[in-house]
PDB file of C-alpha atoms in Angstrom:
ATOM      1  CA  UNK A   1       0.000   0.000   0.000  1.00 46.00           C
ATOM      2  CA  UNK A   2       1.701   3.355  -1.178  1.00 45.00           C
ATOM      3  CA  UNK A   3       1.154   6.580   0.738  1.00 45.00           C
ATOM      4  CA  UNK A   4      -0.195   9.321  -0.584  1.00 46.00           C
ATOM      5  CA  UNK A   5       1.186  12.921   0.291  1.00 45.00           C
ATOM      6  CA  UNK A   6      -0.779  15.734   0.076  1.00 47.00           C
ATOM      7  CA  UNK A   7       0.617  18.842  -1.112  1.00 44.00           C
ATOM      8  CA  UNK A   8      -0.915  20.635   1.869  1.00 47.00           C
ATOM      9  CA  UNK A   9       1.548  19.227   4.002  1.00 48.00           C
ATOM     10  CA  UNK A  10       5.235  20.646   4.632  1.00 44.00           C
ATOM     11  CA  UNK A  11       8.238  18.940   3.525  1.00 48.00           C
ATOM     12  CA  UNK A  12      12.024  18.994   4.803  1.00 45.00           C
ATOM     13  CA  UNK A  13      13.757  20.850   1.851  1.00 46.00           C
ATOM     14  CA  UNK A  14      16.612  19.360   1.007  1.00 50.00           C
ATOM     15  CA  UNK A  15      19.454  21.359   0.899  1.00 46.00           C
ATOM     16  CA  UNK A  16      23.224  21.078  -1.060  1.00 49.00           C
ATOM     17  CA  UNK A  17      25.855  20.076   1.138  1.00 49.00           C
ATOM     18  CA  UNK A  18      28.747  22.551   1.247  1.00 48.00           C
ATOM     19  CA  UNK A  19      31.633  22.012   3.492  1.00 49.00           C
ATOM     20  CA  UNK A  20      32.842  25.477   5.462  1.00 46.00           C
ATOM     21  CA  UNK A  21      36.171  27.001   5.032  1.00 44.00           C
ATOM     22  CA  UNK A  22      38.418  26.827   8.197  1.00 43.00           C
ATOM     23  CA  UNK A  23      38.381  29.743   9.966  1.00 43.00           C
ATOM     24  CA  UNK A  24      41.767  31.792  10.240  1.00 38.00           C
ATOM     25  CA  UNK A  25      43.114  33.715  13.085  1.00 42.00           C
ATOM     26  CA  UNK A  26      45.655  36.804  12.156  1.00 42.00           C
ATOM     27  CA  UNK A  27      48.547  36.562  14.419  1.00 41.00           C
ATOM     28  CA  UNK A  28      50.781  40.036  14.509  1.00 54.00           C
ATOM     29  CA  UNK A  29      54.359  39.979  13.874  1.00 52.00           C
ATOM     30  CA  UNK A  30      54.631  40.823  17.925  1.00 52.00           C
ATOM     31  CA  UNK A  31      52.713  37.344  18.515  1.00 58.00           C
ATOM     32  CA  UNK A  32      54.533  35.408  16.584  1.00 68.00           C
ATOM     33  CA  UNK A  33      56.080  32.286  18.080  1.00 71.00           C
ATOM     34  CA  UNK A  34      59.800  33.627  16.936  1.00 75.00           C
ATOM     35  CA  UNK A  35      59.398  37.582  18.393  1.00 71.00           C
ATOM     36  CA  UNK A  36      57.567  35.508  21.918  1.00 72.00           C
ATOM     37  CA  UNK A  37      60.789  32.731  21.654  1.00 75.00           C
ATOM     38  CA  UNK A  38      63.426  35.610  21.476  1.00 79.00           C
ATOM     39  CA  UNK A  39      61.629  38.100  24.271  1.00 76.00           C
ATOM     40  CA  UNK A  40      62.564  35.439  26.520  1.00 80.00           C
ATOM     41  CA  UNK A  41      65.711  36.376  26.069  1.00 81.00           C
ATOM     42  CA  UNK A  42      65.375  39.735  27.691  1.00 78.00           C
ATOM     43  CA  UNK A  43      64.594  38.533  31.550  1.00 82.00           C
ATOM     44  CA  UNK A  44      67.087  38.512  33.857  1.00 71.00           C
ATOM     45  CA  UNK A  45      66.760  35.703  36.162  1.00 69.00           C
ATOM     46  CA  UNK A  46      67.019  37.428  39.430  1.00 79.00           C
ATOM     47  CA  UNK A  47      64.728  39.937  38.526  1.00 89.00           C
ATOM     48  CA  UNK A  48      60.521  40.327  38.463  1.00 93.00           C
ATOM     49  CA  UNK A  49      60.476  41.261  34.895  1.00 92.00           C
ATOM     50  CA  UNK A  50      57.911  41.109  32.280  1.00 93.00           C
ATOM     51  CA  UNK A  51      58.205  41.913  28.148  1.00 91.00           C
ATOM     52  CA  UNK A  52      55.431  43.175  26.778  1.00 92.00           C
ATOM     53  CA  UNK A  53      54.302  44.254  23.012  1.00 89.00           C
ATOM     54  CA  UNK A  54      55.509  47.513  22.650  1.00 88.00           C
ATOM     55  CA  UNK A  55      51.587  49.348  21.506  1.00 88.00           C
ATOM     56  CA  UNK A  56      48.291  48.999  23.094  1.00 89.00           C
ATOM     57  CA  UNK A  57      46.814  47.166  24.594  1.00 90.00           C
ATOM     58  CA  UNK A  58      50.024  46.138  25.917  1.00 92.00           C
ATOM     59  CA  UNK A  59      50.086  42.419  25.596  1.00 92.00           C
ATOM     60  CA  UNK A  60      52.492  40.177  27.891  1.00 93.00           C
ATOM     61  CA  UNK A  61      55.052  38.259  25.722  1.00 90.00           C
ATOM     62  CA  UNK A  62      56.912  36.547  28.179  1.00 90.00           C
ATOM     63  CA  UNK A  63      57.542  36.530  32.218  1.00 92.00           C
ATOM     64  CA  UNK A  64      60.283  35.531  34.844  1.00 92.00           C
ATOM     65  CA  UNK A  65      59.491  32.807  37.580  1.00 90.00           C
ATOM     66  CA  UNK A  66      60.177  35.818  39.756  1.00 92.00           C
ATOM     67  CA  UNK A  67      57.856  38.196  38.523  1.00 94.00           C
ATOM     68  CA  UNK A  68      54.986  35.027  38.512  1.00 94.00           C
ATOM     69  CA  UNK A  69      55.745  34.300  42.546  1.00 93.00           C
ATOM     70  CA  UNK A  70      55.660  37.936  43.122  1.00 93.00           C
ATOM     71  CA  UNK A  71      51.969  38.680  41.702  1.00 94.00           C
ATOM     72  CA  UNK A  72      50.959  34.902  42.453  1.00 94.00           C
ATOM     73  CA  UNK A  73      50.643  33.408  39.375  1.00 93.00           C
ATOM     74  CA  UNK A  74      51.588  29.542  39.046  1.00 90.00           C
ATOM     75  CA  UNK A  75      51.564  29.180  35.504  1.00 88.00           C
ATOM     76  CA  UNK A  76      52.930  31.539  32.685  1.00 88.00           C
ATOM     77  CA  UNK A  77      50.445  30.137  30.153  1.00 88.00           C
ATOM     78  CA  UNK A  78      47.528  31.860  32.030  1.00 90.00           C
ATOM     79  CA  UNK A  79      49.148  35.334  31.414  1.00 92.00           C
ATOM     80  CA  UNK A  80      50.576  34.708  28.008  1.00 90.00           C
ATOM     81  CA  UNK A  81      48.867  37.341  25.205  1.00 89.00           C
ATOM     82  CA  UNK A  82      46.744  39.181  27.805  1.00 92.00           C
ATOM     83  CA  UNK A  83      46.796  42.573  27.630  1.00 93.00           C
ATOM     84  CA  UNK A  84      48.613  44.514  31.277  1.00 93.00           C
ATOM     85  CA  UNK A  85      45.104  45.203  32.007  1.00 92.00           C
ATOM     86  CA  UNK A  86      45.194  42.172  34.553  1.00 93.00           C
ATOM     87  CA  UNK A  87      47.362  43.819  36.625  1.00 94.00           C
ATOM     88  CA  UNK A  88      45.098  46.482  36.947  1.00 93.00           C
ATOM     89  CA  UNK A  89      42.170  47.334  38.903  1.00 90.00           C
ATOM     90  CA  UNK A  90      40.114  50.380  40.563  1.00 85.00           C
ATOM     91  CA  UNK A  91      42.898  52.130  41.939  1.00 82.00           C
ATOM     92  CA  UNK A  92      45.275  52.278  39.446  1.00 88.00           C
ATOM     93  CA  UNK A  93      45.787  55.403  37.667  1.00 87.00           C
ATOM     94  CA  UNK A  94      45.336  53.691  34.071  1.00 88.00           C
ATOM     95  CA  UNK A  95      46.000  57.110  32.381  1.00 87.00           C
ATOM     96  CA  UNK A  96      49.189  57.551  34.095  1.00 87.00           C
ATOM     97  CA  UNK A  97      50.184  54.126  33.157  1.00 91.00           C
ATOM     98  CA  UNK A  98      49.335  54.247  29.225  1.00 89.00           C
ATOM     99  CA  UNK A  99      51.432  57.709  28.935  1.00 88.00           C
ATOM    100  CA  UNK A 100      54.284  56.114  31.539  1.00 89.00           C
ATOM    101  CA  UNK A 101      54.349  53.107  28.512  1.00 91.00           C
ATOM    102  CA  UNK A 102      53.831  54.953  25.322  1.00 88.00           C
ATOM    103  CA  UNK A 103      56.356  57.920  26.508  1.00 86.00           C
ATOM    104  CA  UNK A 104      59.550  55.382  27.770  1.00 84.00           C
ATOM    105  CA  UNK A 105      61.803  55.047  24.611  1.00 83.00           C
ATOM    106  CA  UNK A 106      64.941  53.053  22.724  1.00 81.00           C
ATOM    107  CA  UNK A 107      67.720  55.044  24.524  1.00 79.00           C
ATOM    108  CA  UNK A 108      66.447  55.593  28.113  1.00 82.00           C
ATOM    109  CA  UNK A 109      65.072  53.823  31.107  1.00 85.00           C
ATOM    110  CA  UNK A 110      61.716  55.102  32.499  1.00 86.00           C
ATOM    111  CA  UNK A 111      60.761  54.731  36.395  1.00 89.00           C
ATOM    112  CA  UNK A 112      57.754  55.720  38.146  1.00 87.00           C
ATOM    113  CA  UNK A 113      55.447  54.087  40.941  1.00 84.00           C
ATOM    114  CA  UNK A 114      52.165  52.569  40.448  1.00 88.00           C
ATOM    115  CA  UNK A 115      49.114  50.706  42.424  1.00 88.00           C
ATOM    116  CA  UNK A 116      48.990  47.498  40.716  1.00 92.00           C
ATOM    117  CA  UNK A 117      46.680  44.105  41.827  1.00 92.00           C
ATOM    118  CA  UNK A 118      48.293  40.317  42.530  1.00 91.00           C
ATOM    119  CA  UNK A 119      46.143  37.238  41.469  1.00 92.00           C
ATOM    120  CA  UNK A 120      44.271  37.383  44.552  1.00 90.00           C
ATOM    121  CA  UNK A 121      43.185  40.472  43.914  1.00 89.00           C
ATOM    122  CA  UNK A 122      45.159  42.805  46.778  1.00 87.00           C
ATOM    123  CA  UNK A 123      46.455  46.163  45.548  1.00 85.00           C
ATOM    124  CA  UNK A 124      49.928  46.846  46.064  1.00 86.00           C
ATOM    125  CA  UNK A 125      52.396  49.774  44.993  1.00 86.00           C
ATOM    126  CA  UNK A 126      55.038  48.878  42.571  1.00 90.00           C
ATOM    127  CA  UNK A 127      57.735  50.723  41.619  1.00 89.00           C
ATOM    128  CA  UNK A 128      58.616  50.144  37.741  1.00 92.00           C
ATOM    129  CA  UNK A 129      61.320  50.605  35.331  1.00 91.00           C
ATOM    130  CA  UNK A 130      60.552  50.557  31.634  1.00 92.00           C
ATOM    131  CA  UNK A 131      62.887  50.560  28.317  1.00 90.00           C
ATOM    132  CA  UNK A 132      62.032  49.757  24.891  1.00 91.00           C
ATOM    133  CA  UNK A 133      63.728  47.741  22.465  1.00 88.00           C
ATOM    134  CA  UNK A 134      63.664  46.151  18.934  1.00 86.00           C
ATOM    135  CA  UNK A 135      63.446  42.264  18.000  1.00 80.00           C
ATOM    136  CA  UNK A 136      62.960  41.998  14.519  1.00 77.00           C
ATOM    137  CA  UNK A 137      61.850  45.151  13.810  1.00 80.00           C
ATOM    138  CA  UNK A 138      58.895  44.604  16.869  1.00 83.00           C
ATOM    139  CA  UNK A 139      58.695  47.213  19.322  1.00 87.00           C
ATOM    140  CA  UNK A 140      58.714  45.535  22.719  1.00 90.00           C
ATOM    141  CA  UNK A 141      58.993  46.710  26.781  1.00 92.00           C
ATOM    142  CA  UNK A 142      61.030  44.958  29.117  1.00 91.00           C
ATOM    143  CA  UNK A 143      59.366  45.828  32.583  1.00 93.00           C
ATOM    144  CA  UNK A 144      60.847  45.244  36.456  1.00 93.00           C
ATOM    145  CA  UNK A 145      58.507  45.343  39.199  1.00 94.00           C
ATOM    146  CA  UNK A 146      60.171  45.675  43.192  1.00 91.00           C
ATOM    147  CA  UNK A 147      57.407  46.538  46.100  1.00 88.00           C
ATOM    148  CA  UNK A 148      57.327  50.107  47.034  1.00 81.00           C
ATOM    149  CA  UNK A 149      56.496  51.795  50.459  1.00 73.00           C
ATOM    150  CA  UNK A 150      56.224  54.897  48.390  1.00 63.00           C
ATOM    151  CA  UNK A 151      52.851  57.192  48.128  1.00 60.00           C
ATOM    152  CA  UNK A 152      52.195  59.387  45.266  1.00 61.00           C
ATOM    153  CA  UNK A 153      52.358  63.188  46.255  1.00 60.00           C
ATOM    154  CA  UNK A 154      48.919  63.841  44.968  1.00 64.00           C
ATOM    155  CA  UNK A 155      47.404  60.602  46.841  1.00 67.00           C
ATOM    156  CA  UNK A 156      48.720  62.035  49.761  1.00 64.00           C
ATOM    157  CA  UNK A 157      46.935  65.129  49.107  1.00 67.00           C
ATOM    158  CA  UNK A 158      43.110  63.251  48.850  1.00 69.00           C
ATOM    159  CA  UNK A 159      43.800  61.244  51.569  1.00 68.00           C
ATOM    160  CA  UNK A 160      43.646  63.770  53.913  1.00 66.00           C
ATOM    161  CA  UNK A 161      40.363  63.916  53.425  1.00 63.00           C
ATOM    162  CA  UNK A 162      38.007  66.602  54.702  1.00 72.00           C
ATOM    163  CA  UNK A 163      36.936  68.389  51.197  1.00 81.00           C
ATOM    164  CA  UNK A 164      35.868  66.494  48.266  1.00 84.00           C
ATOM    165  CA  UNK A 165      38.593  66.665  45.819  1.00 84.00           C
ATOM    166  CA  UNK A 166      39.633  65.000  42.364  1.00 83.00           C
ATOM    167  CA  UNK A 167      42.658  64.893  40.474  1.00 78.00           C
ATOM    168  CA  UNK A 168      42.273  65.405  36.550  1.00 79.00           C
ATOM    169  CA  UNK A 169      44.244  66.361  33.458  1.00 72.00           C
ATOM    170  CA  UNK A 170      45.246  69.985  32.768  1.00 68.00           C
ATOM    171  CA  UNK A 171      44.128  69.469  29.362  1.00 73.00           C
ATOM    172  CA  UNK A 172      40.816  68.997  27.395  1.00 77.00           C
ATOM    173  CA  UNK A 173      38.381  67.158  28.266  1.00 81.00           C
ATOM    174  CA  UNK A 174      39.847  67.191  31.535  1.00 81.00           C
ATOM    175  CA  UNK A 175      40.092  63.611  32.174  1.00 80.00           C
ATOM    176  CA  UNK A 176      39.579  62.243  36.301  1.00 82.00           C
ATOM    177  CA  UNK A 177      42.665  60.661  37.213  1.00 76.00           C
ATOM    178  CA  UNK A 178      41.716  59.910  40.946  1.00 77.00           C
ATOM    179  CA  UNK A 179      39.408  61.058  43.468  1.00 83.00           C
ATOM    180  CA  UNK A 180      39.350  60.775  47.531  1.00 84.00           C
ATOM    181  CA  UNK A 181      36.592  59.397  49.318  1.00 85.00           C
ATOM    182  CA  UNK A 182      34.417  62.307  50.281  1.00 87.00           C
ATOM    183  CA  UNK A 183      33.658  63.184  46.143  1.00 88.00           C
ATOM    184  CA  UNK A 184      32.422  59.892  45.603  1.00 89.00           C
ATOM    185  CA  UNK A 185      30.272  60.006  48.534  1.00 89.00           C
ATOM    186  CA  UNK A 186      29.075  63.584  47.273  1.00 89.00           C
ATOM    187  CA  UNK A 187      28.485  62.821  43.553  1.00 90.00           C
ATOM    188  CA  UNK A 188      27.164  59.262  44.281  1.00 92.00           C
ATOM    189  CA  UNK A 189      29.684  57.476  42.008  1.00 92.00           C
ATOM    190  CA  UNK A 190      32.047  54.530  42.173  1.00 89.00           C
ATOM    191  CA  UNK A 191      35.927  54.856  41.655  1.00 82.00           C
ATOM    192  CA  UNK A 192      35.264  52.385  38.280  1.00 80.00           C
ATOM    193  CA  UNK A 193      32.929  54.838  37.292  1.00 86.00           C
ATOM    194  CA  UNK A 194      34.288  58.203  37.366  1.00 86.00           C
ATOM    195  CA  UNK A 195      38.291  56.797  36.753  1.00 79.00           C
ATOM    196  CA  UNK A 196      39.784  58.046  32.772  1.00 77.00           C
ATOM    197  CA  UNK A 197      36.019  59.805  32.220  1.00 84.00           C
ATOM    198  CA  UNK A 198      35.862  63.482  30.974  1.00 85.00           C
ATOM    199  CA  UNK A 199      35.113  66.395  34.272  1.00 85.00           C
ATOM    200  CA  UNK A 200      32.145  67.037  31.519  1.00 88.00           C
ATOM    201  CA  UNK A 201      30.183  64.164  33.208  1.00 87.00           C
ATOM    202  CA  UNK A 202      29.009  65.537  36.192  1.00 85.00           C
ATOM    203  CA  UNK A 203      27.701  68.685  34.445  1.00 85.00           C
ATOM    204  CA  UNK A 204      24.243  68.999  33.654  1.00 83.00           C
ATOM    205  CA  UNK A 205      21.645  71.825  32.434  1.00 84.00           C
ATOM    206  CA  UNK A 206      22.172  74.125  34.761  1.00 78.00           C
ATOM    207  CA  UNK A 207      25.782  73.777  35.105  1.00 80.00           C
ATOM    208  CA  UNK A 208      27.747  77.395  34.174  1.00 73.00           C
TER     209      UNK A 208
END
């Protein structure tokens, strides 16, 4: 007995099989596995060092054992082509960090002192020297982290507290580097929230 179908009723449409091209990933010049083999070449063993890709966003190339036990990390692979943004966190001055990296250079060695985070997530100051150099025509940083007791001038100035007060760029759009307490209490704002944004956000309608 043969069925009859009705051509009321929906069929499956067959379709052509077509196989998909493999999907290809651009790796940069900076990426590469010869530029990542040879910045290893650039630690020094008794020293917390990292080499990082020499534009943003600043991704890590290679680490020392030191520099891994320092910020608690057991296992380079887990830090390999991240960007330096996971070292930082709400109170780092990420503004003061990008110009400290873009501004150190070929023929001198930069130093300055930043609040940085370990794996587990505790902020610490670090006091870090940057240089620049060339491996195969790649821009890369070599960087060497050493704990630091020392406290910026202008965080010592907002912690004392008392008056709401803000630190921001003395150019346009006046970007907020760092506030104290007391102005995020007044303008009801986190530090995640107000940190790298233009002074132009807490003006309103009536502001002169």
């Amino acid at each position: 007995m043969s069925a009859v179908l009705h051509s009321n009723e929906w069929q499956m449409p067959i379709l052509p099989t077509k196989q998909s091209a493999p999907v290809m990933k651009a790796v940069s010049k900076a990426q590469s596995i010869e530029v990542m083999t040879e910045a290893r070449n650039f630690l020094a063993n008794n020293k917390s060092s990292l080499v990082i890709d020499g534009a943003k966003p600043y991704k890590i190339m290679a680490a020392s054992d030191l520099w891994l036990q320092m910020f608690g990390f057991s296992d380079e692979s887990y830090i390999l082509r991240r960007s330096l943004n996971l070292l930082q966190g709400p109170n780092t001055n990420s503004v003061m960090l990008n110009a400290f990296l873009s501004s150190c250079n070929l023929k001198t060695e930069q130093n300055g002192h930043f609040k940085l985070y370990l794996s587990n997530g505790q902020a610490v100051m670090i006091h870090v020297s940057a240089r620049r150099y060339l491996i195969e025509e790649v821009e890369v940083v070599v960087l060497e982290f050493e704990y630091s007791n020392a406290i910026l001038p202008h965080e010592a100035e907002l912690e004392r507290g008392g008056l709401p007060m803000a630190l921001v760029e003395v150019a346009a759009p006046f970007r907020i580097i760092q506030t104290n307490q007391e102005f995020l209490e007044l303008s009801g704002y986190n530090k995640m929230q107000v940190s790298g944004r233009a002074l132009c956000m807490l003006q309103g309608p009536g502001s002169n």
